[in-house]
Amino acid sequence: MDIFTIEYSGTSFESWANLGDDIQSLAAQKLLPYVSGGVSREELTCTKKTGVLSMNGYFLGGCEWPPAPAIEPFFFAFHVTPGSQAKICSPAGVEYLKQFQPIGCRDRGTMELMQAHGLEAFYSKCVTLTLPRRATAPVNGKVFMVGLSKGGISAVPRAIRKKAVLVDQAKLRLPSLSPKAKEMISQELLDTYAREASLVITSKIHCAMPCIAMGIPVVFLYDEKCKDDYRVGIIADLVGINYIGESWFAKVLGNRLRSRRIDWAPVSKDIEAEKSAIRAGYLEAFERAAQRYQARNKVAA
């Protein structure tokens, strides 16, 4: 039996990469007994591969849906964007999902969407939260500012900002990166955070969650105009969200005032019990899919 994870390859990724996508698949690979390869999110409907597919990740408006019938999916840490709801929750899409209930959802917004369409769904949280906690924190660690907007940068105190390492893991501009290369870069980035970071300040959920899992203190900044964004609800549950503005006034003065209410020296979050529950839930979902796949192929034989 082949086991696959979602692969972020194809025309949409020819000249850039969002390592947050690849980190989600990398986290799944660390939990599965083995991985045979990837199935491109852009080729779900037409893939010739057969086997079990981990459907953790971010499914947006351009995704292909539903997956080819030879694929046996399992849904855990599944996220549906507003732009993809019409496709994934169409009558045909809902009938497809019914075959694989319960649907484990990365956030409450996706869970409520599934439930509104009569599907059995639960809040699974994200597989990136299962990454191992680092053994020790660095003695003279660095502050990493990851994926911050101009508004976010203006909220960071100057004493912190002038010494921080700037990273943008969501907009890696390199042509023709293979999935394997992106996986290697993603792992190196995670290793760098674990080895060197005393604090991570970010607006990227797939920087925040891996760092929380690894025992790194995190400050999460987010645009106040996006308070209804259900993607980040999971961060609110873990470490809280500090909302900042993106207007001219906010960048000049407003965010400095907000900054005074932010704890810039947070302690790391202990989520080991939660991590164990997520890991167990993911493996249970995988085992159900593996049993379905084996039973289906036994009948076919």
Short mmCIF file of N, CA and C in Angstrom, two decimals, residues 35 42 54 65 89 97 104 108 146 161 164 181 188 213 245 269 274-275 281:
data_model
loop_
_atom_site.label_atom_id
_atom_site.label_comp_id
_atom_site.label_asym_id
_atom_site.label_seq_id
_atom_site.Cartn_x
_atom_site.Cartn_y
_atom_site.Cartn_z
N VAL A 35 6.41 6.95 3.73
CA VAL A 35 5.78 7.81 2.71
C VAL A 35 6.32 7.41 1.35
N GLU A 42 -2.64 20.32 -7.20
CA GLU A 42 -3.19 20.75 -8.48
C GLU A 42 -3.63 19.59 -9.36
N SER A 54 -2.86 11.66 2.91
CA SER A 54 -3.10 12.55 4.03
C SER A 54 -3.60 13.89 3.51
N TRP A 65 -11.02 19.23 -7.34
CA TRP A 65 -11.91 18.54 -6.40
C TRP A 65 -13.06 17.87 -7.14
N CYS A 89 -17.77 22.24 -1.17
CA CYS A 89 -19.07 22.00 -0.53
C CYS A 89 -20.23 22.02 -1.52
N LEU A 97 -17.26 13.83 0.48
CA LEU A 97 -16.77 13.91 1.85
C LEU A 97 -17.51 12.95 2.78
N GLY A 104 -11.66 15.65 10.17
CA GLY A 104 -10.86 16.38 11.17
C GLY A 104 -10.44 17.72 10.60
N ARG A 108 -11.85 25.83 13.73
CA ARG A 108 -13.28 25.74 14.02
C ARG A 108 -14.13 26.23 12.85
N VAL A 146 9.21 36.98 11.38
CA VAL A 146 8.88 36.14 10.22
C VAL A 146 7.59 36.58 9.56
N ARG A 161 13.69 45.15 17.32
CA ARG A 161 13.69 45.15 15.86
C ARG A 161 15.09 45.29 15.27
N ALA A 164 16.90 41.93 15.26
CA ALA A 164 16.16 40.75 14.82
C ALA A 164 16.62 40.25 13.45
N ALA A 181 13.55 19.53 -2.71
CA ALA A 181 14.35 20.69 -2.32
C ALA A 181 13.60 21.56 -1.33
N GLU A 188 15.49 22.61 7.21
CA GLU A 188 16.61 23.44 7.66
C GLU A 188 16.10 24.69 8.38
N ALA A 213 5.14 24.27 19.01
CA ALA A 213 5.38 22.84 19.26
C ALA A 213 6.81 22.57 19.70
N GLY A 245 -2.62 47.55 13.29
CA GLY A 245 -3.21 48.21 12.14
C GLY A 245 -2.25 48.34 10.99
N LYS A 269 5.18 27.82 25.45
CA LYS A 269 3.94 27.13 25.78
C LYS A 269 4.20 25.63 25.86
N GLU A 274 -1.45 18.00 24.69
CA GLU A 274 -2.25 18.28 23.49
C GLU A 274 -1.60 17.66 22.25
N LYS A 275 -0.30 17.73 22.19
CA LYS A 275 0.46 17.16 21.09
C LYS A 275 0.22 15.65 20.98
N GLY A 281 -4.87 11.08 17.36
CA GLY A 281 -6.02 11.27 16.48
C GLY A 281 -5.65 11.13 15.02
#
